[in-house]
mmCIF file of C-alpha atoms and ligand atoms in Angstrom:
data_model
loop_
_atom_site.group_PDB
_atom_site.id
_atom_site.type_symbol
_atom_site.label_atom_id
_atom_site.label_comp_id
_atom_site.label_asym_id
_atom_site.label_seq_id
_atom_site.Cartn_x
_atom_site.Cartn_y
_atom_site.Cartn_z
ATOM 1 C CA UNK A 1 -14.023 -24.402 19.033
ATOM 2 C CA UNK A 2 -12.299 -20.767 17.257
ATOM 3 C CA UNK A 3 -13.087 -18.156 19.729
ATOM 4 C CA UNK A 4 -14.300 -14.588 18.934
ATOM 5 C CA UNK A 5 -12.247 -13.633 21.715
ATOM 6 C CA UNK A 6 -8.796 -14.840 19.945
ATOM 7 C CA UNK A 7 -5.472 -12.540 21.424
ATOM 8 C CA UNK A 8 -4.144 -12.759 18.125
ATOM 9 C CA UNK A 9 -1.844 -15.312 18.820
ATOM 10 C CA UNK A 10 -3.644 -18.459 17.686
ATOM 11 C CA UNK A 11 -5.311 -19.498 14.590
ATOM 12 C CA UNK A 12 -7.407 -18.417 12.547
ATOM 13 C CA UNK A 13 -10.902 -17.222 13.912
ATOM 14 C CA UNK A 14 -14.286 -18.071 12.126
ATOM 15 C CA UNK A 15 -16.286 -15.579 13.072
ATOM 16 C CA UNK A 16 -16.369 -11.737 12.658
ATOM 17 C CA UNK A 17 -15.550 -9.794 16.028
ATOM 18 C CA UNK A 18 -18.493 -7.316 16.354
ATOM 19 C CA UNK A 19 -16.221 -4.146 16.589
ATOM 20 C CA UNK A 20 -15.298 -5.270 12.949
ATOM 21 C CA UNK A 21 -16.712 -2.469 10.081
ATOM 22 C CA UNK A 22 -15.184 -4.709 7.144
ATOM 23 C CA UNK A 23 -15.827 -8.193 8.159
ATOM 24 C CA UNK A 24 -13.177 -10.167 4.896
ATOM 25 C CA UNK A 25 -11.915 -13.729 4.146
ATOM 26 C CA UNK A 26 -15.763 -15.281 6.663
ATOM 27 C CA UNK A 27 -17.793 -16.077 4.691
ATOM 28 C CA UNK A 28 -17.736 -18.705 1.828
ATOM 29 C CA UNK A 29 -19.068 -16.622 -1.153
ATOM 30 C CA UNK A 30 -17.326 -12.316 -2.278
ATOM 31 C CA UNK A 31 -19.421 -9.680 -0.868
ATOM 32 C CA UNK A 32 -19.660 -5.936 -2.280
ATOM 33 C CA UNK A 33 -20.832 -3.731 0.660
ATOM 34 C CA UNK A 34 -20.541 0.408 0.445
ATOM 35 C CA UNK A 35 -17.112 2.404 2.359
ATOM 36 C CA UNK A 36 -18.142 3.735 6.056
ATOM 37 C CA UNK A 37 -15.438 6.562 6.440
ATOM 38 C CA UNK A 38 -14.343 9.300 4.088
ATOM 39 C CA UNK A 39 -12.204 9.274 1.691
ATOM 40 C CA UNK A 40 -10.781 13.300 2.285
ATOM 41 C CA UNK A 41 -11.443 13.994 6.052
ATOM 42 C CA UNK A 42 -9.636 17.920 5.606
ATOM 43 C CA UNK A 43 -10.412 21.602 3.288
ATOM 44 C CA UNK A 44 -8.706 22.779 0.881
ATOM 45 C CA UNK A 45 -7.792 25.966 3.262
ATOM 46 C CA UNK A 46 -5.398 23.807 4.582
ATOM 47 C CA UNK A 47 -3.210 23.384 1.283
ATOM 48 C CA UNK A 48 -1.459 22.103 -0.220
ATOM 49 C CA UNK A 49 -3.819 20.530 -2.455
ATOM 50 C CA UNK A 50 -7.198 22.910 -3.728
ATOM 51 C CA UNK A 51 -10.149 21.879 -3.493
ATOM 52 C CA UNK A 52 -10.341 20.675 -7.272
ATOM 53 C CA UNK A 53 -8.470 17.891 -6.571
ATOM 54 C CA UNK A 54 -9.591 17.575 -3.223
ATOM 55 C CA UNK A 55 -12.545 16.783 -4.745
ATOM 56 C CA UNK A 56 -10.771 14.455 -7.407
ATOM 57 C CA UNK A 57 -8.716 13.049 -5.572
ATOM 58 C CA UNK A 58 -13.123 11.731 -3.492
ATOM 59 C CA UNK A 59 -14.060 11.302 -6.051
ATOM 60 C CA UNK A 60 -11.973 8.809 -7.844
ATOM 61 C CA UNK A 61 -9.464 7.609 -5.350
ATOM 62 C CA UNK A 62 -5.930 8.617 -6.510
ATOM 63 C CA UNK A 63 -4.304 12.303 -7.338
ATOM 64 C CA UNK A 64 -1.358 12.583 -9.670
ATOM 65 C CA UNK A 65 0.807 15.222 -9.589
ATOM 66 C CA UNK A 66 3.408 15.347 -11.987
ATOM 67 C CA UNK A 67 6.625 17.261 -10.991
ATOM 68 C CA UNK A 68 6.643 17.437 -6.678
ATOM 69 C CA UNK A 69 10.345 16.018 -7.117
ATOM 70 C CA UNK A 70 12.161 17.238 -9.900
ATOM 71 C CA UNK A 71 14.974 14.651 -11.314
ATOM 72 C CA UNK A 72 18.053 16.400 -9.619
ATOM 73 C CA UNK A 73 16.430 16.229 -5.673
ATOM 74 C CA UNK A 74 16.197 12.410 -6.870
ATOM 75 C CA UNK A 75 19.855 11.321 -8.453
ATOM 76 C CA UNK A 76 21.045 10.308 -5.103
ATOM 77 C CA UNK A 77 17.869 8.436 -3.779
ATOM 78 C CA UNK A 78 18.034 6.178 -7.862
ATOM 79 C CA UNK A 79 21.667 6.047 -6.705
ATOM 80 C CA UNK A 80 21.109 4.262 -3.059
ATOM 81 C CA UNK A 81 18.915 2.028 -4.818
ATOM 82 C CA UNK A 82 21.147 1.048 -7.298
ATOM 83 C CA UNK A 83 23.469 0.350 -4.184
ATOM 84 C CA UNK A 84 21.151 -1.531 -2.344
ATOM 85 C CA UNK A 85 20.540 -4.260 -5.325
ATOM 86 C CA UNK A 86 24.219 -4.874 -5.770
ATOM 87 C CA UNK A 87 24.579 -4.828 -2.089
ATOM 88 C CA UNK A 88 24.373 -8.363 -0.904
ATOM 89 C CA UNK A 89 24.158 -7.884 2.798
ATOM 90 C CA UNK A 90 20.595 -5.795 1.974
ATOM 91 C CA UNK A 91 19.600 -9.246 0.331
ATOM 92 C CA UNK A 92 19.959 -11.089 3.278
ATOM 93 C CA UNK A 93 17.588 -9.064 4.652
ATOM 94 C CA UNK A 94 14.333 -10.052 6.429
ATOM 95 C CA UNK A 95 13.376 -6.989 4.701
ATOM 96 C CA UNK A 96 14.028 -7.851 1.023
ATOM 97 C CA UNK A 97 11.924 -9.468 -0.698
ATOM 98 C CA UNK A 98 12.828 -12.132 -3.972
ATOM 99 C CA UNK A 99 10.654 -12.422 -6.755
ATOM 100 C CA UNK A 100 8.989 -15.351 -7.108
ATOM 101 C CA UNK A 101 10.736 -17.653 -9.999
ATOM 102 C CA UNK A 102 13.690 -15.837 -9.503
ATOM 103 C CA UNK A 103 16.869 -13.664 -7.695
ATOM 104 C CA UNK A 104 15.862 -10.539 -8.327
ATOM 105 C CA UNK A 105 14.857 -8.145 -5.506
ATOM 106 C CA UNK A 106 11.480 -7.530 -5.580
ATOM 107 C CA UNK A 107 11.665 -5.055 -2.655
ATOM 108 C CA UNK A 108 12.906 -3.474 0.479
ATOM 109 C CA UNK A 109 10.455 -3.055 3.560
ATOM 110 C CA UNK A 110 11.356 -0.157 6.450
ATOM 111 C CA UNK A 111 13.441 1.325 4.416
ATOM 112 C CA UNK A 112 12.948 4.692 6.403
ATOM 113 C CA UNK A 113 14.248 2.508 9.161
ATOM 114 C CA UNK A 114 17.645 1.086 7.141
ATOM 115 C CA UNK A 115 18.407 4.287 5.346
ATOM 116 C CA UNK A 116 18.758 8.102 6.536
ATOM 117 C CA UNK A 117 18.247 9.461 2.885
ATOM 118 C CA UNK A 118 15.705 7.098 2.005
ATOM 119 C CA UNK A 119 14.297 7.734 5.538
ATOM 120 C CA UNK A 120 14.810 11.468 4.882
ATOM 121 C CA UNK A 121 12.144 11.184 1.581
ATOM 122 C CA UNK A 122 9.546 9.035 3.563
ATOM 123 C CA UNK A 123 8.699 12.048 5.571
ATOM 124 C CA UNK A 124 9.625 14.769 3.213
ATOM 125 C CA UNK A 125 7.252 17.744 3.888
ATOM 126 C CA UNK A 126 5.975 18.256 0.589
ATOM 127 C CA UNK A 127 4.837 14.725 1.219
ATOM 128 C CA UNK A 128 3.568 15.203 4.573
ATOM 129 C CA UNK A 129 1.665 18.234 3.563
ATOM 130 C CA UNK A 130 -0.963 16.778 1.329
ATOM 131 C CA UNK A 131 -0.893 12.592 3.716
ATOM 132 C CA UNK A 132 -1.896 15.526 6.544
ATOM 133 C CA UNK A 133 -4.810 17.740 4.203
ATOM 134 C CA UNK A 134 -5.955 14.003 2.934
ATOM 135 C CA UNK A 135 -5.992 12.597 6.762
ATOM 136 C CA UNK A 136 -7.656 15.481 8.479
ATOM 137 C CA UNK A 137 -4.405 14.739 11.608
ATOM 138 C CA UNK A 138 -1.266 14.159 12.461
ATOM 139 C CA UNK A 139 0.087 10.559 10.869
ATOM 140 C CA UNK A 140 3.192 8.459 11.055
ATOM 141 C CA UNK A 141 4.563 5.856 8.482
ATOM 142 C CA UNK A 142 2.361 2.781 8.641
ATOM 143 C CA UNK A 143 4.980 1.045 5.378
ATOM 144 C CA UNK A 144 8.235 2.068 3.900
ATOM 145 C CA UNK A 145 8.974 0.101 0.493
ATOM 146 C CA UNK A 146 11.542 0.425 -3.341
ATOM 147 C CA UNK A 147 10.052 -1.697 -5.159
ATOM 148 C CA UNK A 148 12.979 -2.665 -8.079
ATOM 149 C CA UNK A 149 9.523 -3.837 -10.730
ATOM 150 C CA UNK A 150 13.441 -4.195 -12.276
ATOM 151 C CA UNK A 151 13.376 -4.772 -16.761
ATOM 152 C CA UNK A 152 12.888 -8.313 -18.110
ATOM 153 C CA UNK A 153 11.716 -9.847 -15.510
ATOM 154 C CA UNK A 154 9.989 -7.311 -12.729
ATOM 155 C CA UNK A 155 6.808 -9.540 -11.971
ATOM 156 C CA UNK A 156 3.657 -8.159 -11.157
ATOM 157 C CA UNK A 157 1.110 -6.839 -8.125
ATOM 158 C CA UNK A 158 -2.359 -8.614 -8.809
ATOM 159 C CA UNK A 159 -5.224 -6.246 -8.194
ATOM 160 C CA UNK A 160 -6.088 -5.589 -4.708
ATOM 161 C CA UNK A 161 -7.171 -3.116 -1.708
ATOM 162 C CA UNK A 162 -4.459 -2.415 0.377
ATOM 163 C CA UNK A 163 -7.029 -1.643 3.019
ATOM 164 C CA UNK A 164 -8.232 -5.400 3.220
ATOM 165 C CA UNK A 165 -4.977 -6.799 4.456
ATOM 166 C CA UNK A 166 -3.807 -3.976 6.672
ATOM 167 C CA UNK A 167 -7.170 -4.203 8.447
ATOM 168 C CA UNK A 168 -7.252 -8.345 8.286
ATOM 169 C CA UNK A 169 -3.910 -8.476 8.882
ATOM 170 C CA UNK A 170 -2.455 -6.350 11.039
ATOM 171 C CA UNK A 171 -5.885 -4.784 12.491
ATOM 172 C CA UNK A 172 -5.940 -0.875 11.177
ATOM 173 C CA UNK A 173 -10.072 -0.219 12.534
ATOM 174 C CA UNK A 174 -10.234 2.757 9.118
ATOM 175 C CA UNK A 175 -10.177 4.385 5.738
ATOM 176 C CA UNK A 176 -8.185 6.525 6.742
ATOM 177 C CA UNK A 177 -4.212 5.844 5.697
ATOM 178 C CA UNK A 178 -3.171 5.789 1.580
ATOM 179 C CA UNK A 179 0.153 5.579 -0.271
ATOM 180 C CA UNK A 180 1.852 7.337 -2.080
ATOM 181 C CA UNK A 181 4.021 6.318 -4.316
ATOM 182 C CA UNK A 182 7.034 8.124 -5.933
ATOM 183 C CA UNK A 183 8.347 7.213 -9.518
ATOM 184 C CA UNK A 184 12.181 7.572 -9.135
ATOM 185 C CA UNK A 185 12.190 6.125 -12.751
ATOM 186 C CA UNK A 186 9.596 6.946 -15.213
ATOM 187 C CA UNK A 187 6.226 5.101 -15.129
ATOM 188 C CA UNK A 188 5.770 4.439 -18.847
ATOM 189 C CA UNK A 189 2.488 2.456 -20.441
ATOM 190 C CA UNK A 190 4.576 0.334 -21.286
ATOM 191 C CA UNK A 191 6.912 -1.194 -18.199
ATOM 192 C CA UNK A 192 4.628 -2.008 -15.391
ATOM 193 C CA UNK A 193 2.938 1.680 -14.477
ATOM 194 C CA UNK A 194 0.733 1.509 -11.055
ATOM 195 C CA UNK A 195 -3.693 0.448 -12.730
ATOM 196 C CA UNK A 196 -6.259 1.550 -10.697
ATOM 197 C CA UNK A 197 -9.927 1.297 -10.809
ATOM 198 C CA UNK A 198 -10.861 4.841 -9.862
ATOM 199 C CA UNK A 199 -14.223 5.245 -7.307
ATOM 200 C CA UNK A 200 -13.585 1.830 -6.623
ATOM 201 C CA UNK A 201 -12.424 3.233 -2.903
ATOM 202 C CA UNK A 202 -15.923 3.516 -2.401
ATOM 203 C CA UNK A 203 -16.795 -0.327 -2.062
ATOM 204 C CA UNK A 204 -15.054 -2.108 -0.243
ATOM 205 C CA UNK A 205 -14.863 -6.168 -1.514
ATOM 206 C CA UNK A 206 -14.630 -9.198 0.613
ATOM 207 C CA UNK A 207 -12.499 -11.524 -0.507
ATOM 208 C CA UNK A 208 -12.915 -15.029 0.191
ATOM 209 C CA UNK A 209 -9.936 -17.606 2.150
ATOM 210 C CA UNK A 210 -8.867 -18.272 5.251
ATOM 211 C CA UNK A 211 -5.312 -15.921 5.805
ATOM 212 C CA UNK A 212 -2.536 -18.631 6.465
ATOM 213 C CA UNK A 213 -0.632 -18.474 9.113
ATOM 214 C CA UNK A 214 2.695 -16.034 8.528
ATOM 215 C CA UNK A 215 1.051 -15.579 4.802
ATOM 216 C CA UNK A 216 3.332 -12.314 4.519
ATOM 217 C CA UNK A 217 6.154 -14.450 3.718
ATOM 218 C CA UNK A 218 3.924 -15.758 0.028
ATOM 219 C CA UNK A 219 1.814 -12.697 -0.342
ATOM 220 C CA UNK A 220 4.592 -10.274 -0.427
ATOM 221 C CA UNK A 221 5.707 -12.199 -3.466
ATOM 222 C CA UNK A 222 2.686 -13.108 -5.024
ATOM 223 C CA UNK A 223 -1.042 -12.033 -3.298
ATOM 224 C CA UNK A 224 -3.141 -14.904 -3.670
ATOM 225 C CA UNK A 225 -5.969 -14.275 -0.314
ATOM 226 C CA UNK A 226 -6.934 -11.055 0.284
ATOM 227 C CA UNK A 227 -7.345 -10.856 -3.220
ATOM 228 C CA UNK A 228 -10.749 -10.218 -5.093
ATOM 229 C CA UNK A 229 -12.722 -13.068 -7.052
ATOM 230 C CA UNK A 230 -13.204 -12.573 -11.323
ATOM 231 C CA UNK A 231 -17.015 -11.159 -10.011
ATOM 232 C CA UNK A 232 -16.407 -8.539 -8.081
ATOM 233 C CA UNK A 233 -13.498 -7.379 -10.121
ATOM 234 C CA UNK A 234 -15.631 -7.447 -13.332
ATOM 235 C CA UNK A 235 -18.564 -5.972 -11.843
ATOM 236 C CA UNK A 236 -15.508 -2.912 -10.325
ATOM 237 C CA UNK A 237 -14.342 -2.689 -13.817
ATOM 238 C CA UNK A 238 -17.728 -1.551 -15.622
ATOM 239 C CA UNK A 239 -18.777 0.750 -13.072
ATOM 240 C CA UNK A 240 -15.145 2.318 -12.721
ATOM 241 C CA UNK A 241 -12.785 1.582 -15.790
ATOM 242 C CA UNK A 242 -8.672 1.427 -15.344
ATOM 243 C CA UNK A 243 -6.361 3.865 -15.403
ATOM 244 C CA UNK A 244 -2.994 3.846 -15.249
ATOM 245 C CA UNK A 245 -1.531 7.515 -14.410
ATOM 246 C CA UNK A 246 2.152 7.639 -15.923
ATOM 247 C CA UNK A 247 5.146 10.301 -15.081
ATOM 248 C CA UNK A 248 8.472 11.715 -14.757
ATOM 249 C CA UNK A 249 10.666 10.468 -12.410
ATOM 250 C CA UNK A 250 9.208 12.390 -9.795
ATOM 251 C CA UNK A 251 6.295 12.364 -9.902
ATOM 252 C CA UNK A 252 3.858 11.512 -7.271
ATOM 253 C CA UNK A 253 1.011 9.205 -7.418
ATOM 254 C CA UNK A 254 -1.093 9.162 -3.514
ATOM 255 C CA UNK A 255 -3.657 6.823 -3.479
ATOM 256 C CA UNK A 256 -6.786 6.089 -0.646
ATOM 257 C CA UNK A 257 -5.977 2.870 1.040
ATOM 258 C CA UNK A 258 -9.012 1.163 -0.165
ATOM 259 C CA UNK A 259 -8.939 1.946 -4.227
ATOM 260 C CA UNK A 260 -8.230 -1.172 -6.616
ATOM 261 C CA UNK A 261 -5.045 -1.320 -8.041
ATOM 262 C CA UNK A 262 -2.270 -3.524 -9.608
ATOM 263 C CA UNK A 263 0.675 -4.172 -11.826
ATOM 264 C CA UNK A 264 1.792 -5.863 -15.257
ATOM 265 C CA UNK A 265 4.875 -7.586 -14.970
ATOM 266 C CA UNK A 266 7.627 -5.435 -16.330
ATOM 267 C CA UNK A 267 9.513 -7.013 -19.839
ATOM 268 C CA UNK A 268 11.462 -4.158 -21.454
ATOM 269 C CA UNK A 269 14.396 -3.353 -20.290
ATOM 270 C CA UNK A 270 13.863 -0.166 -18.482
ATOM 271 C CA UNK A 271 13.254 -0.317 -14.717
ATOM 272 C CA UNK A 272 10.128 1.014 -12.638
ATOM 273 C CA UNK A 273 10.947 1.681 -9.593
ATOM 274 C CA UNK A 274 9.664 2.997 -7.245
ATOM 275 C CA UNK A 275 9.966 4.327 -2.991
ATOM 276 C CA UNK A 276 6.302 3.475 -1.557
ATOM 277 C CA UNK A 277 5.071 4.846 1.358
ATOM 278 C CA UNK A 278 2.043 4.583 3.740
ATOM 279 C CA UNK A 279 0.567 7.102 5.867
ATOM 280 C CA UNK A 280 -1.918 6.716 8.921
ATOM 281 C CA UNK A 281 -3.124 9.217 10.416
ATOM 282 C CA UNK A 282 -1.936 9.114 14.413
ATOM 283 C CA UNK A 283 -5.985 8.733 15.533
ATOM 284 C CA UNK A 284 -6.388 5.426 13.393
ATOM 285 C CA UNK A 285 -3.510 2.606 15.611
ATOM 286 C CA UNK A 286 -4.048 -0.573 14.770
ATOM 287 C CA UNK A 287 -5.256 -3.135 17.241
ATOM 288 C CA UNK A 288 -5.787 -6.723 17.396
ATOM 289 C CA UNK A 289 -5.803 -7.997 13.466
ATOM 290 C CA UNK A 290 -9.285 -9.311 12.315
ATOM 291 C CA UNK A 291 -8.644 -12.489 11.167
ATOM 292 C CA UNK A 292 -7.046 -13.174 15.213
ATOM 293 C CA UNK A 293 -3.612 -13.704 14.452
ATOM 294 C CA UNK A 294 -0.745 -12.610 15.510
ATOM 295 C CA UNK A 295 0.402 -9.380 13.889
ATOM 296 C CA UNK A 296 2.767 -8.626 10.901
ATOM 297 C CA UNK A 297 6.403 -8.143 12.211
ATOM 298 C CA UNK A 298 6.844 -4.485 12.748
ATOM 299 C CA UNK A 299 9.504 -4.107 9.648
ATOM 300 C CA UNK A 300 6.029 -4.414 8.124
ATOM 301 C CA UNK A 301 3.584 -2.979 10.024
ATOM 302 C CA UNK A 302 3.469 -0.769 12.188
ATOM 303 C CA UNK A 303 2.419 -0.626 15.726
ATOM 304 C CA UNK A 304 5.491 0.381 18.147
ATOM 305 C CA UNK A 305 6.074 3.267 16.844
ATOM 306 C CA UNK A 306 3.345 6.740 16.299
ATOM 307 C CA UNK A 307 5.813 9.132 15.735
ATOM 308 C CA UNK A 308 4.610 12.068 14.021
ATOM 309 C CA UNK A 309 6.301 12.719 11.032
ATOM 310 C CA UNK A 310 5.932 16.347 8.862
ATOM 311 C CA UNK A 311 5.543 19.697 10.190
HETATM 312 O O1 6CS B 7 1.262 -6.552 2.422
HETATM 313 C C1 6CS B 7 1.098 -5.015 1.669
HETATM 314 O O2 6CS B 7 1.065 -4.631 2.712
HETATM 315 C C2 6CS B 7 0.838 -4.987 1.047
HETATM 316 N N1 6CS B 7 1.177 -5.559 -0.474
HETATM 317 C C3 6CS B 7 0.781 -6.746 -0.888
HETATM 318 C C4 6CS B 7 1.878 -8.053 -2.038
HETATM 319 N N2 6CS B 7 -0.721 -6.735 -0.932
HETATM 320 C C5 6CS B 7 -1.033 -6.020 0.080
HETATM 321 C C6 6CS B 7 -0.604 -4.588 0.278
HETATM 322 O O3 6CS B 7 -0.887 -3.720 -0.503
HETATM 323 FE FE1 FE B 8 -1.049 -2.285 -3.251
#
């Protein structure tokens, strides 16, 4: 009999642990429940965001800052992306994810560990100050990656809540984390920009389907488990609609860990490359994954080094 005392190395458990506040992938039917955590943990007097920006983020679950960096400041970062794409050694590491159905590089994970220049950008004070304010505490890096979204054949990311995966597969207890996407190329309406459902972060969708072992090997290419069913997505869509914040190189989108988001494929010749960083509150460290399986590798989900980043 599968037990709820599973230590995180056996098969997926069949019932949620008592402390699981956001069960998912247990029930045969999807369930939509209310978010149980605040969205904004800090206050306007702490800066750098003002009261209207905090309230926009609170209501919508994302905030786009159009020129947090200049194009010149990101020149070297973009050059690193080009260099890594052409480097067979980078592509051969376990941190590299190849597009399904082609030999194109899709992502490189834990880029803050392997690349000094991009690592400095991941803990840039202009980013960490916003993360600290929104999360109301010191923050550490849960995940970092570059996403290439190459021209012609860059593939989509299907609709998902990041938190669903980070909770179920990484054991993150609470919705006190966020992502930040820095545009290293222009994000246009045409080249597969991030799409979000504003306000969807107030609802939690419990997904259907059992987590397979080593799910990340599939999910990082194309996610099937831990994505919402059509009916739940339609409900959210009717309530929230969709926006696709676009912007020039240097624009930065912060988004809540539970906002419903995704992106289309990119069939234009223009790549849409982003540096993607996940900050978690140091008060929200991971526990055993809520699915009962072994945790994902550290290069996808940090569970050893909780050193605060930023000022
Ligand atoms: O696995 C992750 O950490 C992230 N990647 C995907 C494709 N879905 C969940 C989460 O955003
Ligand atoms: Fe995501």
